[in-house]
Amino acid sequence: EEEIVTYLREVGVQAKQMDKVLATCPQLRHLSVDNNLRPTVSFLLDEAKVPLDKLGKVIGGFPQVLGLSVESNLRPMLAYLVHDVGISHEKIGKVLVTRPQLLAACVEKNLLPKIHTLLGAGGVPEDRIGKVVEKAPHVLGLSNGHICRMIDYLTEEVGVEKDRVGRIIVSSPQLLGLSISSNLRPKIQFLVDDIGVPPNKVGAVIGSFPNILGYNVEANMLPKLRYLADEVLHVSLHKMGRAVVTCPQLLGYSLEKRIKPRHQLLKRRSMRLSISRMLAPSDLEFRRILRAADAARKTQQEGEKDAQMSFSERRRHMQRAADAARAADDAITPYVSDDTCVSDDTYASDDTYVSHGGSAASGAGGPPPQRYPDRAVVAAAVGG
């Protein structure tokens, strides 16, 4: 036994886990390090792609894996998970770190019924089953009955369209592991009773943004909705249902990193945007919106100032602009666009829940295009 304990420590099993490992799998005491443990560890590292620094976690979480035959159990199961379920070679190690029990699962009695449910009632495309397991390995550890109840709940009680259930499972498979009674149903009740989402719109909201079901009401959703209701829309909390129906993704943005900073930027400029227009654009696009608004305001102010000038003052002002443009043109000094946008860049996108990747400026990878003052335009403006 001492040799076994020494080897287990060498492969990363922590000392505080040792008693539990030996109690959970007492047959380890009778195995040979060279004939049993080393071949299994080599299989986990070389074939199953378990990272070396996670090996102790795998063995500590499922010590029975060391008692399985590489030839009879482990290698055939790995082949099934990769080739039949569709888990990629690059992700199989990560999956097994999270759910090492899959290596001992019975395909016919355990895995196949769940996969058939996901394909049938769940509407998951066959080529996406592997992606579902990669994102949430615990899905194959759920009971088939629980998966069926979850699908029925989403379609029958929440009102999600059946053709959208598969998309929900593919994009957010971790939701299948939540409790209906203690987790999902209270959140739906919050949306309807406290926020004012019409019951017949709940299915569309969840179908459009299922991550809502994974958010904590008190710590996540409620603070955001209160801020939007009190500071942005100036309505009661119960009237936020319309905003949630229109843009359910608003619940996925960070209050401190996106909602508050963007609202404050707009407030300082006395600008008003819809919630979706305020939150949905990427950082780059939102800055462009602010730049455009600043430029429009400056043009308006200059127009008001020009309207107060006498005719001769206006002609002198336009002539000075034309002279400056010709001087710049003669010096062949390029005008380079500045895309750094606003200086008060205190906000950042929140990619925990929703990703909004802003497109790069044209010509990415090189300098921005050079532009020169258009003499013809200036001349036309002064009547030349």
PDB file of C-alpha atoms in Angstrom, residues 105-348:
ATOM      1  CA  ALA A 105     -20.234   4.609 -18.376  1.00  0.00           C
ATOM      2  CA  CYS A 106     -22.294   1.891 -20.052  1.00  0.00           C
ATOM      3  CA  VAL A 107     -23.005   2.956 -23.608  1.00  0.00           C
ATOM      4  CA  GLU A 108     -26.208   0.952 -24.120  1.00  0.00           C
ATOM      5  CA  LYS A 109     -27.854   1.573 -20.745  1.00  0.00           C
ATOM      6  CA  ASN A 110     -26.499   4.996 -19.864  1.00  0.00           C
ATOM      7  CA  LEU A 111     -25.276   7.127 -22.736  1.00  0.00           C
ATOM      8  CA  LEU A 112     -27.402   6.112 -25.716  1.00  0.00           C
ATOM      9  CA  PRO A 113     -30.811   6.853 -24.116  1.00  0.00           C
ATOM     10  CA  LYS A 114     -29.677  10.404 -23.274  1.00  0.00           C
ATOM     11  CA  ILE A 115     -28.211  10.987 -26.708  1.00  0.00           C
ATOM     12  CA  HIS A 116     -31.425   9.740 -28.332  1.00  0.00           C
ATOM     13  CA  THR A 117     -33.432  12.160 -26.166  1.00  0.00           C
ATOM     14  CA  LEU A 118     -31.203  15.069 -27.148  1.00  0.00           C
ATOM     15  CA  LEU A 119     -31.522  14.136 -30.822  1.00  0.00           C
ATOM     16  CA  GLY A 120     -35.267  13.487 -30.704  1.00  0.00           C
ATOM     17  CA  ALA A 121     -37.236  15.570 -28.218  1.00  0.00           C
ATOM     18  CA  GLY A 122     -34.340  17.996 -27.806  1.00  0.00           C
ATOM     19  CA  GLY A 123     -33.954  18.670 -31.504  1.00  0.00           C
ATOM     20  CA  VAL A 124     -30.154  18.774 -31.332  1.00  0.00           C
ATOM     21  CA  PRO A 125     -28.556  18.083 -34.739  1.00  0.00           C
ATOM     22  CA  GLU A 126     -26.513  14.892 -34.742  1.00  0.00           C
ATOM     23  CA  ASP A 127     -23.325  16.702 -35.673  1.00  0.00           C
ATOM     24  CA  ARG A 128     -23.697  19.018 -32.657  1.00  0.00           C
ATOM     25  CA  ILE A 129     -23.950  16.402 -29.905  1.00  0.00           C
ATOM     26  CA  GLY A 130     -20.185  16.431 -29.449  1.00  0.00           C
ATOM     27  CA  LYS A 131     -20.197  20.220 -29.045  1.00  0.00           C
ATOM     28  CA  VAL A 132     -22.912  19.951 -26.398  1.00  0.00           C
ATOM     29  CA  VAL A 133     -20.799  17.510 -24.372  1.00  0.00           C
ATOM     30  CA  GLU A 134     -17.675  19.627 -24.849  1.00  0.00           C
ATOM     31  CA  LYS A 135     -19.454  22.651 -23.376  1.00  0.00           C
ATOM     32  CA  ALA A 136     -21.195  20.778 -20.558  1.00  0.00           C
ATOM     33  CA  PRO A 137     -19.768  17.274 -19.940  1.00  0.00           C
ATOM     34  CA  HIS A 138     -22.111  16.817 -16.982  1.00  0.00           C
ATOM     35  CA  VAL A 139     -25.058  16.575 -19.406  1.00  0.00           C
ATOM     36  CA  LEU A 140     -24.265  12.893 -19.974  1.00  0.00           C
ATOM     37  CA  GLY A 141     -24.218  12.447 -16.212  1.00  0.00           C
ATOM     38  CA  LEU A 142     -27.813  13.628 -15.823  1.00  0.00           C
ATOM     39  CA  SER A 143     -30.645  11.148 -15.697  1.00  0.00           C
ATOM     40  CA  ASN A 144     -32.563  10.715 -18.918  1.00  0.00           C
ATOM     41  CA  GLY A 145     -35.748  11.471 -17.003  1.00  0.00           C
ATOM     42  CA  HIS A 146     -34.397  14.854 -15.907  1.00  0.00           C
ATOM     43  CA  ILE A 147     -33.448  15.771 -19.472  1.00  0.00           C
ATOM     44  CA  CYS A 148     -36.941  14.855 -20.688  1.00  0.00           C
ATOM     45  CA  ARG A 149     -38.590  16.895 -17.919  1.00  0.00           C
ATOM     46  CA  MET A 150     -36.416  19.900 -18.732  1.00  0.00           C
ATOM     47  CA  ILE A 151     -37.347  19.779 -22.417  1.00  0.00           C
ATOM     48  CA  ASP A 152     -41.039  19.440 -21.557  1.00  0.00           C
ATOM     49  CA  TYR A 153     -40.790  22.356 -19.126  1.00  0.00           C
ATOM     50  CA  LEU A 154     -39.248  24.652 -21.721  1.00  0.00           C
ATOM     51  CA  THR A 155     -41.820  23.835 -24.392  1.00  0.00           C
ATOM     52  CA  GLU A 156     -44.998  23.268 -22.377  1.00  0.00           C
ATOM     53  CA  GLU A 157     -44.678  25.645 -19.417  1.00  0.00           C
ATOM     54  CA  VAL A 158     -42.283  28.365 -20.545  1.00  0.00           C
ATOM     55  CA  GLY A 159     -43.573  28.403 -24.099  1.00  0.00           C
ATOM     56  CA  VAL A 160     -40.319  28.062 -26.040  1.00  0.00           C
ATOM     57  CA  GLU A 161     -40.971  26.980 -29.618  1.00  0.00           C
ATOM     58  CA  LYS A 162     -39.909  23.381 -30.188  1.00  0.00           C
ATOM     59  CA  ASP A 163     -37.631  24.256 -33.075  1.00  0.00           C
ATOM     60  CA  ARG A 164     -35.683  26.594 -30.778  1.00  0.00           C
ATOM     61  CA  VAL A 165     -35.102  24.089 -27.980  1.00  0.00           C
ATOM     62  CA  GLY A 166     -32.280  22.450 -29.917  1.00  0.00           C
ATOM     63  CA  ARG A 167     -30.574  25.804 -30.369  1.00  0.00           C
ATOM     64  CA  ILE A 168     -30.866  26.489 -26.656  1.00  0.00           C
ATOM     65  CA  ILE A 169     -29.308  23.135 -25.776  1.00  0.00           C
ATOM     66  CA  VAL A 170     -26.458  23.656 -28.248  1.00  0.00           C
ATOM     67  CA  SER A 171     -25.707  27.218 -27.114  1.00  0.00           C
ATOM     68  CA  SER A 172     -26.326  26.761 -23.371  1.00  0.00           C
ATOM     69  CA  PRO A 173     -26.279  23.033 -22.518  1.00  0.00           C
ATOM     70  CA  GLN A 174     -25.380  23.774 -18.898  1.00  0.00           C
ATOM     71  CA  LEU A 175     -28.991  24.884 -18.378  1.00  0.00           C
ATOM     72  CA  LEU A 176     -30.085  21.242 -18.560  1.00  0.00           C
ATOM     73  CA  GLY A 177     -28.468  20.645 -15.186  1.00  0.00           C
ATOM     74  CA  LEU A 178     -30.541  23.277 -13.359  1.00  0.00           C
ATOM     75  CA  SER A 179     -33.422  22.443 -11.063  1.00  0.00           C
ATOM     76  CA  ILE A 180     -36.853  23.309 -12.423  1.00  0.00           C
ATOM     77  CA  SER A 181     -38.500  23.843  -9.047  1.00  0.00           C
ATOM     78  CA  SER A 182     -35.754  25.697  -7.167  1.00  0.00           C
ATOM     79  CA  ASN A 183     -34.018  27.497 -10.035  1.00  0.00           C
ATOM     80  CA  LEU A 184     -35.933  27.941 -13.285  1.00  0.00           C
ATOM     81  CA  ARG A 185     -39.510  28.399 -12.120  1.00  0.00           C
ATOM     82  CA  PRO A 186     -38.637  31.216  -9.616  1.00  0.00           C
ATOM     83  CA  LYS A 187     -36.792  33.110 -12.374  1.00  0.00           C
ATOM     84  CA  ILE A 188     -39.728  32.861 -14.756  1.00  0.00           C
ATOM     85  CA  GLN A 189     -42.018  34.046 -11.970  1.00  0.00           C
ATOM     86  CA  PHE A 190     -39.675  37.008 -11.351  1.00  0.00           C
ATOM     87  CA  LEU A 191     -39.809  38.022 -15.015  1.00  0.00           C
ATOM     88  CA  VAL A 192     -43.602  37.849 -15.116  1.00  0.00           C
ATOM     89  CA  ASP A 193     -44.635  39.096 -11.667  1.00  0.00           C
ATOM     90  CA  ASP A 194     -41.900  41.594 -10.814  1.00  0.00           C
ATOM     91  CA  ILE A 195     -40.688  42.857 -14.187  1.00  0.00           C
ATOM     92  CA  GLY A 196     -43.931  42.697 -16.128  1.00  0.00           C
ATOM     93  CA  VAL A 197     -43.006  40.377 -18.987  1.00  0.00           C
ATOM     94  CA  PRO A 198     -46.326  39.163 -20.469  1.00  0.00           C
ATOM     95  CA  PRO A 199     -46.727  35.389 -19.903  1.00  0.00           C
ATOM     96  CA  ASN A 200     -47.245  34.814 -23.626  1.00  0.00           C
ATOM     97  CA  LYS A 201     -43.885  36.517 -24.352  1.00  0.00           C
ATOM     98  CA  VAL A 202     -41.744  34.554 -21.895  1.00  0.00           C
ATOM     99  CA  GLY A 203     -41.063  31.755 -24.369  1.00  0.00           C
ATOM    100  CA  ALA A 204     -39.821  34.218 -26.982  1.00  0.00           C
ATOM    101  CA  VAL A 205     -37.572  35.940 -24.411  1.00  0.00           C
ATOM    102  CA  ILE A 206     -35.993  32.671 -23.280  1.00  0.00           C
ATOM    103  CA  GLY A 207     -35.783  31.364 -26.826  1.00  0.00           C
ATOM    104  CA  SER A 208     -33.948  34.511 -27.877  1.00  0.00           C
ATOM    105  CA  PHE A 209     -31.597  34.687 -24.867  1.00  0.00           C
ATOM    106  CA  PRO A 210     -31.605  31.459 -22.800  1.00  0.00           C
ATOM    107  CA  ASN A 211     -28.678  32.582 -20.634  1.00  0.00           C
ATOM    108  CA  ILE A 212     -31.236  34.459 -18.539  1.00  0.00           C
ATOM    109  CA  LEU A 213     -32.108  31.147 -16.894  1.00  0.00           C
ATOM    110  CA  GLY A 214     -28.571  30.889 -15.571  1.00  0.00           C
ATOM    111  CA  TYR A 215     -28.480  34.345 -13.960  1.00  0.00           C
ATOM    112  CA  ASN A 216     -29.000  34.978 -10.269  1.00  0.00           C
ATOM    113  CA  VAL A 217     -32.003  37.225  -9.658  1.00  0.00           C
ATOM    114  CA  GLU A 218     -30.760  39.162  -6.625  1.00  0.00           C
ATOM    115  CA  ALA A 219     -27.095  39.466  -7.568  1.00  0.00           C
ATOM    116  CA  ASN A 220     -27.405  39.904 -11.324  1.00  0.00           C
ATOM    117  CA  MET A 221     -30.743  40.692 -12.928  1.00  0.00           C
ATOM    118  CA  LEU A 222     -32.373  42.881 -10.298  1.00  0.00           C
ATOM    119  CA  PRO A 223     -29.542  45.473  -9.935  1.00  0.00           C
ATOM    120  CA  LYS A 224     -29.372  45.944 -13.717  1.00  0.00           C
ATOM    121  CA  LEU A 225     -33.115  46.309 -14.130  1.00  0.00           C
ATOM    122  CA  ARG A 226     -33.400  48.717 -11.206  1.00  0.00           C
ATOM    123  CA  TYR A 227     -30.671  50.941 -12.631  1.00  0.00           C
ATOM    124  CA  LEU A 228     -32.235  50.943 -16.094  1.00  0.00           C
ATOM    125  CA  ALA A 229     -35.674  51.644 -14.656  1.00  0.00           C
ATOM    126  CA  ASP A 230     -34.573  54.407 -12.256  1.00  0.00           C
ATOM    127  CA  GLU A 231     -31.742  56.113 -14.122  1.00  0.00           C
ATOM    128  CA  VAL A 232     -32.305  55.453 -17.823  1.00  0.00           C
ATOM    129  CA  LEU A 233     -35.996  54.959 -18.546  1.00  0.00           C
ATOM    130  CA  HIS A 234     -37.467  56.567 -15.427  1.00  0.00           C
ATOM    131  CA  VAL A 235     -40.234  54.007 -15.059  1.00  0.00           C
ATOM    132  CA  SER A 236     -41.306  51.608 -12.344  1.00  0.00           C
ATOM    133  CA  LEU A 237     -39.573  48.236 -12.170  1.00  0.00           C
ATOM    134  CA  HIS A 238     -42.778  46.469 -13.169  1.00  0.00           C
ATOM    135  CA  LYS A 239     -42.776  48.338 -16.480  1.00  0.00           C
ATOM    136  CA  MET A 240     -39.370  46.972 -17.501  1.00  0.00           C
ATOM    137  CA  GLY A 241     -41.056  43.965 -19.094  1.00  0.00           C
ATOM    138  CA  ARG A 242     -41.383  45.746 -22.414  1.00  0.00           C
ATOM    139  CA  ALA A 243     -37.649  46.502 -22.502  1.00  0.00           C
ATOM    140  CA  VAL A 244     -36.805  42.881 -21.674  1.00  0.00           C
ATOM    141  CA  VAL A 245     -39.122  41.599 -24.403  1.00  0.00           C
ATOM    142  CA  THR A 246     -37.633  44.023 -26.927  1.00  0.00           C
ATOM    143  CA  CYS A 247     -34.002  43.404 -25.935  1.00  0.00           C
ATOM    144  CA  PRO A 248     -33.592  40.409 -23.576  1.00  0.00           C
ATOM    145  CA  GLN A 249     -29.829  40.573 -24.125  1.00  0.00           C
ATOM    146  CA  LEU A 250     -29.718  43.675 -21.924  1.00  0.00           C
ATOM    147  CA  LEU A 251     -29.641  41.285 -18.952  1.00  0.00           C
ATOM    148  CA  GLY A 252     -26.363  39.871 -20.210  1.00  0.00           C
ATOM    149  CA  TYR A 253     -24.378  43.124 -20.057  1.00  0.00           C
ATOM    150  CA  SER A 254     -22.219  44.096 -17.112  1.00  0.00           C
ATOM    151  CA  LEU A 255     -23.794  46.798 -14.977  1.00  0.00           C
ATOM    152  CA  GLU A 256     -20.483  48.302 -13.893  1.00  0.00           C
ATOM    153  CA  LYS A 257     -18.490  47.812 -17.103  1.00  0.00           C
ATOM    154  CA  ARG A 258     -21.085  48.558 -19.767  1.00  0.00           C
ATOM    155  CA  ILE A 259     -24.496  49.799 -18.667  1.00  0.00           C
ATOM    156  CA  LYS A 260     -23.460  52.529 -16.202  1.00  0.00           C
ATOM    157  CA  PRO A 261     -20.435  53.866 -18.136  1.00  0.00           C
ATOM    158  CA  ARG A 262     -22.306  54.108 -21.440  1.00  0.00           C
ATOM    159  CA  HIS A 263     -25.297  55.758 -19.824  1.00  0.00           C
ATOM    160  CA  GLN A 264     -23.017  58.293 -18.139  1.00  0.00           C
ATOM    161  CA  LEU A 265     -21.275  59.066 -21.446  1.00  0.00           C
ATOM    162  CA  LEU A 266     -24.632  59.728 -23.088  1.00  0.00           C
ATOM    163  CA  LYS A 267     -25.862  61.746 -20.134  1.00  0.00           C
ATOM    164  CA  ARG A 268     -22.829  64.062 -20.262  1.00  0.00           C
ATOM    165  CA  ARG A 269     -23.612  64.720 -23.924  1.00  0.00           C
ATOM    166  CA  SER A 270     -27.366  65.094 -23.327  1.00  0.00           C
ATOM    167  CA  MET A 271     -27.891  62.243 -25.797  1.00  0.00           C
ATOM    168  CA  ARG A 272     -30.753  59.763 -25.781  1.00  0.00           C
ATOM    169  CA  LEU A 273     -30.550  56.309 -27.354  1.00  0.00           C
ATOM    170  CA  SER A 274     -32.773  53.268 -27.093  1.00  0.00           C
ATOM    171  CA  ILE A 275     -31.505  50.621 -24.679  1.00  0.00           C
ATOM    172  CA  SER A 276     -30.561  48.261 -27.495  1.00  0.00           C
ATOM    173  CA  ARG A 277     -28.756  51.058 -29.363  1.00  0.00           C
ATOM    174  CA  MET A 278     -26.961  52.044 -26.186  1.00  0.00           C
ATOM    175  CA  LEU A 279     -25.822  48.544 -25.179  1.00  0.00           C
ATOM    176  CA  ALA A 280     -25.654  46.329 -28.261  1.00  0.00           C
ATOM    177  CA  PRO A 281     -22.895  48.030 -30.333  1.00  0.00           C
ATOM    178  CA  SER A 282     -19.318  46.983 -29.783  1.00  0.00           C
ATOM    179  CA  ASP A 283     -17.038  49.426 -28.003  1.00  0.00           C
ATOM    180  CA  LEU A 284     -15.626  50.633 -31.319  1.00  0.00           C
ATOM    181  CA  GLU A 285     -19.063  51.155 -32.849  1.00  0.00           C
ATOM    182  CA  PHE A 286     -20.351  52.928 -29.748  1.00  0.00           C
ATOM    183  CA  ARG A 287     -17.409  55.321 -29.855  1.00  0.00           C
ATOM    184  CA  ARG A 288     -18.196  56.063 -33.485  1.00  0.00           C
ATOM    185  CA  ILE A 289     -21.752  56.912 -32.478  1.00  0.00           C
ATOM    186  CA  LEU A 290     -20.408  59.370 -29.900  1.00  0.00           C
ATOM    187  CA  ARG A 291     -17.968  60.888 -32.407  1.00  0.00           C
ATOM    188  CA  ALA A 292     -20.736  61.361 -34.948  1.00  0.00           C
ATOM    189  CA  ALA A 293     -22.917  63.054 -32.336  1.00  0.00           C
ATOM    190  CA  ASP A 294     -20.053  65.322 -31.242  1.00  0.00           C
ATOM    191  CA  ALA A 295     -19.344  66.275 -34.866  1.00  0.00           C
ATOM    192  CA  ALA A 296     -23.025  67.013 -35.523  1.00  0.00           C
ATOM    193  CA  ARG A 297     -23.205  69.197 -32.424  1.00  0.00           C
ATOM    194  CA  LYS A 298     -20.084  71.099 -33.464  1.00  0.00           C
ATOM    195  CA  THR A 299     -21.479  71.673 -36.950  1.00  0.00           C
ATOM    196  CA  GLN A 300     -24.724  72.952 -35.488  1.00  0.00           C
ATOM    197  CA  GLN A 301     -22.874  75.343 -33.169  1.00  0.00           C
ATOM    198  CA  GLU A 302     -20.745  76.647 -36.030  1.00  0.00           C
ATOM    199  CA  GLY A 303     -23.864  77.110 -38.130  1.00  0.00           C
ATOM    200  CA  GLU A 304     -25.482  79.143 -35.381  1.00  0.00           C
ATOM    201  CA  LYS A 305     -22.314  81.217 -35.074  1.00  0.00           C
ATOM    202  CA  ASP A 306     -22.171  81.777 -38.857  1.00  0.00           C
ATOM    203  CA  ALA A 307     -25.774  82.928 -38.851  1.00  0.00           C
ATOM    204  CA  GLN A 308     -24.774  85.785 -36.541  1.00  0.00           C
ATOM    205  CA  MET A 309     -21.906  86.957 -38.789  1.00  0.00           C
ATOM    206  CA  SER A 310     -22.236  89.804 -41.233  1.00  0.00           C
ATOM    207  CA  PHE A 311     -21.851  89.012 -44.930  1.00  0.00           C
ATOM    208  CA  SER A 312     -18.334  90.430 -45.080  1.00  0.00           C
ATOM    209  CA  GLU A 313     -17.263  88.530 -41.953  1.00  0.00           C
ATOM    210  CA  ARG A 314     -18.626  85.306 -43.405  1.00  0.00           C
ATOM    211  CA  ARG A 315     -16.692  85.877 -46.680  1.00  0.00           C
ATOM    212  CA  ARG A 316     -13.452  86.547 -44.758  1.00  0.00           C
ATOM    213  CA  HIS A 317     -14.008  83.442 -42.619  1.00  0.00           C
ATOM    214  CA  MET A 318     -14.579  81.258 -45.672  1.00  0.00           C
ATOM    215  CA  GLN A 319     -11.583  82.778 -47.475  1.00  0.00           C
ATOM    216  CA  ARG A 320      -9.290  81.992 -44.538  1.00  0.00           C
ATOM    217  CA  ALA A 321     -10.550  78.378 -44.613  1.00  0.00           C
ATOM    218  CA  ALA A 322      -9.872  78.177 -48.359  1.00  0.00           C
ATOM    219  CA  ASP A 323      -6.364  79.630 -47.969  1.00  0.00           C
ATOM    220  CA  ALA A 324      -5.590  77.146 -45.216  1.00  0.00           C
ATOM    221  CA  ALA A 325      -6.799  74.290 -47.384  1.00  0.00           C
ATOM    222  CA  ARG A 326      -4.632  75.409 -50.354  1.00  0.00           C
ATOM    223  CA  ALA A 327      -1.605  75.780 -48.106  1.00  0.00           C
ATOM    224  CA  ALA A 328      -2.101  72.293 -46.756  1.00  0.00           C
ATOM    225  CA  ASP A 329      -2.556  70.938 -50.269  1.00  0.00           C
ATOM    226  CA  ASP A 330       0.539  72.682 -51.615  1.00  0.00           C
ATOM    227  CA  ALA A 331       2.607  71.323 -48.745  1.00  0.00           C
ATOM    228  CA  ILE A 332       1.310  67.824 -49.612  1.00  0.00           C
ATOM    229  CA  THR A 333       0.547  67.217 -45.961  1.00  0.00           C
ATOM    230  CA  PRO A 334      -1.753  64.199 -45.670  1.00  0.00           C
ATOM    231  CA  TYR A 335      -4.740  64.198 -43.366  1.00  0.00           C
ATOM    232  CA  VAL A 336      -4.876  60.912 -41.502  1.00  0.00           C
ATOM    233  CA  SER A 337      -8.124  59.792 -39.907  1.00  0.00           C
ATOM    234  CA  ASP A 338      -8.159  59.414 -36.147  1.00  0.00           C
ATOM    235  CA  ASP A 339     -10.114  56.402 -34.958  1.00  0.00           C
ATOM    236  CA  THR A 340      -9.158  56.697 -31.310  1.00  0.00           C
ATOM    237  CA  CYS A 341     -12.635  58.107 -30.658  1.00  0.00           C
ATOM    238  CA  VAL A 342     -13.707  59.537 -27.340  1.00  0.00           C
ATOM    239  CA  SER A 343     -11.147  60.200 -24.644  1.00  0.00           C
ATOM    240  CA  ASP A 344     -13.357  59.223 -21.710  1.00  0.00           C
ATOM    241  CA  ASP A 345     -12.846  55.524 -22.394  1.00  0.00           C
ATOM    242  CA  THR A 346     -13.921  54.271 -18.986  1.00  0.00           C
ATOM    243  CA  TYR A 347     -16.124  51.444 -20.156  1.00  0.00           C
ATOM    244  CA  ALA A 348     -15.347  47.927 -21.355  1.00  0.00           C
TER     245      ALA A 348
END
